[in-house]
Coordinates of C-alpha atoms and ligand atoms in Angstrom, one line a residue:
M31 CA 88.2 111.0 122.4
T32 CA 87.3 109.0 119.3
I33 CA 87.1 111.2 116.2
L34 CA 85.0 110.6 113.0
A35 CA 86.2 112.7 110.1
L36 CA 85.1 113.3 106.5
E37 CA 87.0 114.5 103.4
T38 CA 85.2 115.4 100.2
S39 CA 87.3 118.3 98.8
C40 CA 87.9 116.7 95.3
D41 CA 86.8 113.4 93.8
D42 CA 87.4 111.0 96.7
T43 CA 84.7 110.4 99.2
C44 CA 86.5 109.6 102.5
A45 CA 85.7 108.9 106.1
A46 CA 87.8 107.7 109.0
V47 CA 87.7 106.9 112.7
L48 CA 90.7 107.9 114.8
D49 CA 91.5 106.8 118.3
D50 CA 92.8 108.9 121.1
D51 CA 96.4 107.9 120.5
G52 CA 96.4 109.0 116.8
R53 CA 95.9 105.5 115.4
A54 CA 93.4 105.2 112.5
R55 CA 90.9 102.5 113.3
S56 CA 89.5 102.8 109.8
S57 CA 90.1 104.9 106.7
V58 CA 87.6 104.4 103.9
I59 CA 88.3 106.0 100.4
S60 CA 85.9 105.7 97.6
S61 CA 87.4 107.1 94.4
Q62 CA 85.2 108.4 91.6
H63 CA 86.7 106.9 88.5
V64 CA 83.8 108.4 86.6
H65 CA 85.9 111.5 85.8
D66 CA 88.8 109.6 84.1
R67 CA 87.2 109.7 80.7
F68 CA 86.8 113.5 80.8
G69 CA 90.5 114.0 81.5
G70 CA 89.9 115.8 84.7
V71 CA 87.5 116.2 87.6
V72 CA 84.0 117.6 86.6
P73 CA 82.9 119.5 89.7
E74 CA 79.1 119.0 89.2
I75 CA 79.6 115.2 88.8
A76 CA 81.9 115.1 91.8
S77 CA 79.3 116.7 94.1
R78 CA 76.6 114.4 93.0
H79 CA 78.7 111.3 93.6
H80 CA 79.7 112.6 97.0
L81 CA 76.0 112.9 97.9
E82 CA 75.3 109.4 96.8
L83 CA 78.4 107.9 98.5
V84 CA 78.8 109.8 101.7
N85 CA 76.4 107.9 104.0
V86 CA 77.7 104.6 102.8
V87 CA 81.3 105.6 103.3
V88 CA 80.6 106.9 106.8
D89 CA 78.8 103.7 107.7
S90 CA 81.6 101.5 106.5
A91 CA 84.2 103.7 108.3
L92 CA 82.3 103.1 111.5
E93 CA 81.8 99.4 110.8
Q94 CA 85.4 98.8 109.9
A95 CA 86.5 100.5 113.1
G96 CA 84.0 98.4 115.1
A97 CA 82.6 101.7 116.4
T98 CA 79.2 103.2 116.8
L99 CA 78.1 106.8 116.6
E100 CA 77.5 106.8 120.4
E101 CA 81.2 106.3 120.9
I102 CA 82.2 109.4 118.8
G103 CA 83.2 112.4 120.8
L104 CA 84.2 114.8 118.0
L105 CA 83.2 115.2 114.3
A106 CA 85.5 116.8 111.7
A107 CA 85.4 117.6 108.0
T108 CA 87.5 119.4 105.4
Q109 CA 86.3 123.0 105.1
G110 CA 88.6 124.0 102.2
P111 CA 90.4 124.5 99.9
G112 CA 88.7 122.5 97.2
L113 CA 85.6 122.3 95.0
V114 CA 83.0 124.1 97.0
G115 CA 80.1 121.9 95.9
A116 CA 82.1 118.8 96.8
L117 CA 83.3 120.2 100.2
L118 CA 79.8 121.2 101.2
V119 CA 78.7 117.5 101.1
G120 CA 81.3 116.4 103.7
L121 CA 81.0 119.6 105.7
S122 CA 77.2 119.4 105.9
T123 CA 77.2 115.7 106.8
G124 CA 79.8 116.3 109.5
K125 CA 77.9 119.2 111.0
A126 CA 74.6 117.3 110.9
L127 CA 76.1 114.3 112.6
A128 CA 77.6 116.5 115.3
A129 CA 74.5 118.6 115.8
A130 CA 72.2 115.6 116.1
R131 CA 74.2 114.6 119.2
R132 CA 75.2 118.1 120.3
L133 CA 78.9 117.1 119.8
P134 CA 81.7 119.5 119.0
F135 CA 82.8 119.9 115.4
A136 CA 86.3 120.7 114.0
P137 CA 86.6 122.4 110.6
V138 CA 89.9 121.3 109.0
D139 CA 92.0 122.9 106.3
H140 CA 92.9 120.3 103.7
L141 CA 96.6 121.3 103.5
Q142 CA 96.9 121.2 107.3
G143 CA 95.4 117.7 106.9
H144 CA 98.3 116.6 104.6
V145 CA 100.8 117.9 107.2
A146 CA 98.9 116.1 110.0
A147 CA 99.2 112.8 108.1
N148 CA 102.7 112.8 109.6
F149 CA 101.3 112.9 113.2
L150 CA 99.4 109.6 112.7
T151 CA 100.7 106.5 114.4
D152 CA 101.2 104.1 111.6
G153 CA 102.5 100.6 111.2
D154 CA 106.1 101.7 111.5
G155 CA 105.6 103.1 114.9
G156 CA 105.1 106.6 116.4
P157 CA 104.3 109.9 114.9
F158 CA 106.8 112.3 113.3
E159 CA 106.9 115.2 115.7
P160 CA 107.6 118.9 114.8
P161 CA 109.7 120.8 114.1
F162 CA 110.2 119.8 110.5
V163 CA 110.0 121.0 106.9
C164 CA 107.0 119.6 105.1
L165 CA 106.8 119.1 101.3
I166 CA 103.3 118.7 100.1
A167 CA 102.9 117.7 96.4
S168 CA 99.5 116.7 95.1
G169 CA 97.3 117.2 92.1
G170 CA 96.0 120.5 93.5
H171 CA 98.8 121.9 95.7
T172 CA 102.6 122.1 95.9
L173 CA 104.2 123.8 98.8
L174 CA 107.0 123.8 101.3
A175 CA 105.9 124.5 104.9
L176 CA 107.7 125.1 108.1
V177 CA 106.0 123.1 110.8
T178 CA 106.9 124.0 114.4
E179 CA 103.7 123.0 116.1
H180 CA 100.9 120.6 115.6
D181 CA 98.3 123.2 114.7
G182 CA 99.5 125.4 111.8
Y183 CA 102.5 126.0 109.6
E184 CA 104.4 128.8 107.8
V185 CA 104.5 128.7 104.0
L186 CA 108.1 128.8 102.9
G187 CA 107.4 128.4 99.2
R188 CA 104.6 127.4 96.8
T189 CA 104.0 126.8 93.2
L190 CA 103.5 129.9 91.1
D191 CA 101.5 128.0 88.4
D192 CA 100.8 124.2 88.2
A193 CA 101.0 121.8 91.0
A194 CA 103.5 118.9 90.7
G195 CA 100.8 116.3 90.3
E196 CA 99.1 118.5 87.7
A197 CA 102.4 118.6 85.8
F198 CA 102.5 114.8 85.9
D199 CA 98.9 114.6 84.7
K200 CA 99.5 117.1 81.8
G201 CA 102.7 115.4 80.8
A202 CA 100.9 112.1 80.8
R203 CA 98.2 113.4 78.6
M204 CA 100.8 114.7 76.1
L205 CA 102.3 111.2 76.0
G206 CA 98.9 109.6 75.4
L207 CA 98.4 108.2 78.9
G208 CA 95.1 108.4 80.8
Y209 CA 93.9 110.6 83.7
P210 CA 95.2 110.9 86.4
G211 CA 98.5 110.1 84.7
G212 CA 101.2 110.3 87.5
A213 CA 101.5 106.6 88.1
A214 CA 101.2 105.7 84.4
L215 CA 104.0 108.2 83.6
E216 CA 106.1 106.7 86.3
Q217 CA 105.6 103.2 84.8
L218 CA 106.5 104.4 81.3
A219 CA 109.6 106.3 82.7
A220 CA 110.9 103.1 84.2
G221 CA 112.0 101.9 80.7
G222 CA 113.5 105.3 79.7
D223 CA 116.7 107.3 80.0
P224 CA 116.2 110.4 82.3
T225 CA 119.1 112.2 80.6
A226 CA 117.8 111.7 77.0
F227 CA 116.1 115.1 77.0
S228 CA 117.2 118.2 78.8
F229 CA 114.1 119.9 80.3
P230 CA 114.1 122.8 82.7
G231 CA 114.3 121.1 86.0
S232 CA 114.5 124.2 88.1
P233 CA 113.4 127.3 86.3
G234 CA 115.8 130.0 87.6
E235 CA 113.9 132.9 86.3
V236 CA 110.4 134.4 86.4
R237 CA 109.4 135.2 82.9
R238 CA 107.2 138.2 83.7
G239 CA 107.3 140.8 86.4
A240 CA 109.5 141.1 89.4
P241 CA 110.4 137.9 91.2
R242 CA 108.7 137.4 94.5
K243 CA 111.1 137.1 97.4
A244 CA 110.6 133.4 97.9
F245 CA 111.2 132.7 94.3
A246 CA 114.4 134.8 94.3
E247 CA 115.5 132.7 97.2
G248 CA 114.5 129.6 95.3
L249 CA 111.8 128.1 97.5
D250 CA 108.9 128.6 95.1
F251 CA 108.1 126.1 92.4
S252 CA 107.1 126.6 88.7
F253 CA 106.1 123.8 86.4
A254 CA 104.5 125.7 83.5
G255 CA 107.9 126.1 81.6
L256 CA 108.6 122.4 81.9
K257 CA 105.2 121.5 80.5
T258 CA 105.7 123.8 77.5
A259 CA 109.2 122.3 77.0
L260 CA 107.6 118.8 76.7
L261 CA 105.0 120.1 74.3
Y262 CA 107.7 121.6 72.1
A263 CA 109.7 118.4 72.2
T264 CA 106.8 116.3 71.1
R265 CA 106.0 118.8 68.3
E266 CA 109.6 118.7 67.1
L267 CA 109.7 114.9 67.2
G268 CA 106.4 114.4 65.5
S269 CA 103.9 111.8 66.5
E270 CA 105.8 108.8 65.3
Q271 CA 109.1 109.7 67.0
T272 CA 107.2 110.8 70.1
A273 CA 105.7 107.4 70.4
A274 CA 109.1 105.7 69.7
R275 CA 110.8 107.8 72.4
A276 CA 107.9 108.0 74.9
A277 CA 109.8 106.3 77.6
D278 CA 112.8 108.6 77.3
L279 CA 110.5 111.6 77.3
A280 CA 108.7 110.4 80.4
A281 CA 111.9 109.6 82.2
S282 CA 113.4 113.0 81.5
Y283 CA 110.2 114.8 82.3
Q284 CA 109.8 112.9 85.6
A285 CA 113.4 113.6 86.5
A286 CA 112.8 117.4 86.0
I287 CA 109.8 117.4 88.3
V288 CA 111.5 115.4 91.0
S289 CA 114.7 117.5 90.8
S290 CA 112.6 120.6 91.3
L291 CA 111.0 119.1 94.4
I292 CA 114.2 117.8 95.8
T293 CA 116.3 121.0 95.2
R294 CA 113.8 123.2 97.0
S295 CA 113.3 120.8 99.8
E296 CA 117.1 120.6 100.3
R297 CA 117.3 124.4 100.3
A298 CA 114.5 124.7 102.8
L299 CA 116.3 122.2 105.1
E300 CA 119.5 124.2 104.8
R301 CA 117.8 127.5 105.4
T302 CA 115.9 126.3 108.5
G303 CA 118.7 124.1 109.8
L304 CA 116.1 121.5 110.9
G305 CA 117.4 118.4 109.3
R306 CA 113.9 116.9 109.4
L307 CA 111.6 116.5 106.3
A308 CA 108.1 115.2 106.1
V309 CA 106.2 114.6 102.9
G310 CA 102.6 114.5 101.8
G311 CA 100.3 114.4 98.7
G312 CA 99.8 111.9 95.9
V313 CA 103.1 112.7 94.2
A314 CA 104.8 111.2 97.3
A315 CA 103.8 107.8 95.9
N316 CA 106.4 108.3 93.1
G317 CA 109.2 105.9 93.3
E318 CA 111.8 108.2 91.8
L319 CA 110.9 111.0 94.3
R320 CA 111.1 108.5 97.2
R321 CA 114.5 107.3 96.0
R322 CA 115.8 110.8 95.8
L323 CA 114.4 111.7 99.2
G324 CA 116.3 108.7 100.6
E325 CA 119.5 110.3 99.4
L326 CA 119.0 113.5 101.4
S327 CA 121.2 113.9 104.5
A328 CA 118.1 114.5 106.6
T329 CA 115.7 112.5 108.7
V330 CA 112.9 111.9 106.1
H331 CA 109.3 110.8 107.0
V332 CA 107.0 109.6 104.2
P333 CA 103.6 108.4 105.4
E334 CA 102.4 105.2 103.8
R335 CA 100.9 105.7 100.4
S336 CA 97.3 105.6 101.4
L337 CA 97.9 108.4 103.9
C338 CA 99.8 110.5 101.3
T339 CA 96.9 110.7 98.8
D340 CA 93.6 112.3 100.0
N341 CA 92.1 110.5 102.9
A342 CA 90.0 111.3 106.0
A343 CA 92.5 109.9 108.6
M344 CA 94.7 112.9 108.0
I345 CA 91.7 115.2 108.5
A346 CA 90.9 113.5 111.9
S347 CA 94.6 113.8 112.8
A348 CA 94.5 117.6 112.2
A349 CA 91.2 117.8 114.1
R350 CA 93.0 116.2 117.1
Y351 CA 95.1 119.3 117.5
G352 CA 93.1 122.0 115.8
R353 CA 90.2 124.4 116.5
R354 CA 86.9 122.9 117.6
L355 CA 83.6 124.6 118.0
E356 CA 80.8 123.7 120.4
Y357 CA 77.2 123.2 119.3
P358 CA 75.6 125.3 117.8
D359 CA 78.5 127.6 116.9
Y360 CA 79.5 125.5 113.9
L361 CA 76.2 125.4 112.1
S362 CA 76.9 128.6 110.1
L363 CA 80.3 127.4 108.9
D364 CA 80.8 127.7 105.1
A365 CA 83.3 125.9 102.8
Y366 CA 86.0 127.9 101.1
A367 CA 87.4 127.2 97.6
T368 CA 90.9 128.7 97.7
G369 CA 93.7 129.9 100.0
E370 CA 95.8 128.4 102.7
T371 CA 95.0 129.3 106.3
A372 CA 98.5 129.2 107.5
R373 CA 98.6 130.4 111.1
Ligands
KG4_496 O1 96.9 114.0 96.9 P1 96.2 113.5 95.7 O2 95.6 112.1 95.8 O3 95.0 114.4 95.4 C1 95.0 115.7 95.4 O4 94.9 116.3 96.5 O5 95.2 116.3 94.3 O6 97.2 113.6 94.5 C2 96.8 113.2 93.2 C3 98.0 113.5 92.2 C4 97.6 113.3 90.8 O7 98.1 114.4 90.0 C5 98.4 112.1 90.4 O8 98.8 112.0 89.0 C6 99.6 112.2 91.3 O9 99.1 112.6 92.5 N1 100.2 110.8 91.5 C7 101.5 110.6 91.1 C8 101.7 109.2 91.4 N2 100.6 108.7 92.0 C9 99.7 109.7 92.0 N3 102.4 111.3 90.5 C10 103.6 110.7 90.2 N4 103.9 109.4 90.5 C11 103.0 108.6 91.0 N5 103.3 107.3 91.3
ZN497 ZN1 95.1 116.7 98.8

């Protein structure tokens, strides 16, 4: 059954057509660079742009796939988590397209989508099959999941404060780079010494309150302390020295984020005894992370970059295995802003 999926949870308007065998026939991503000058995504502007773009993006996904609406057997869209106003554009469009043809509709959890990117058949061959540990590191989320089936996962650890991508973006801003800053910080770090500054790579303590079980066991993430350490370092150095040592600061900061991701992934692999790790989210585009992943003594699967960052092919992939509702049961579905629906 051919699937048409939409993803509008943040600032990318995405649509994709997926074949029966899990091969994406098209995956169209329209990024709204209009937010860059605000240093972050402005929800109201994001919703408005999704509205303007969504029909064009759906049309081009169909066109690039050489498909027509008549051929589509299942519609899907991200239901949450994300910006509610933004999510509603994709969700309503998906429901309307399904209802017009009395087709079934699959509401998809965005994080399940990042996991399901690993089930796609890509250029390198077949899908990566469960069981595996999955590290998702993006601008909005950072978590380790235990994936034993195609539909659902168990959360092993998550960030207690900022997401890894958010840490990259905030660090980039402190070093005078634009938004989003992950890729720019990586570029700057390439000319620097990762051992020049010692930043907290893996915060061993929770500063307030009792540690949660997962944190005590070391599977939760925390990036707030690291961000503060960079802020203090730049204050101590002063603006002139900060500029002169920007590459060293970037390299040390990046090494700390990557180490935090790698250490916990390694621990999760040890604890589960699975020996298989999949990755997702925009931070998976980072060369230093990819290099360190390659050093792990595990079978590691990293989807191609365009499937790591937000896209609709991963939503279609999740829809292939997930819950689907018949017409008209999905008409009253609403978007949700937060929370993981781990099953
Ligand atoms: O998955 P994604 O496209 O969107 C969200 O779901 O958030 O992830 C975007 C995040 C941003 O924080 C961006 O700075 C980060 O991924 N990112 C990177 C790199 N490319 C994108 N972080 C580090 N190195 C990169 N090369
Ligand atoms: Zn995402």
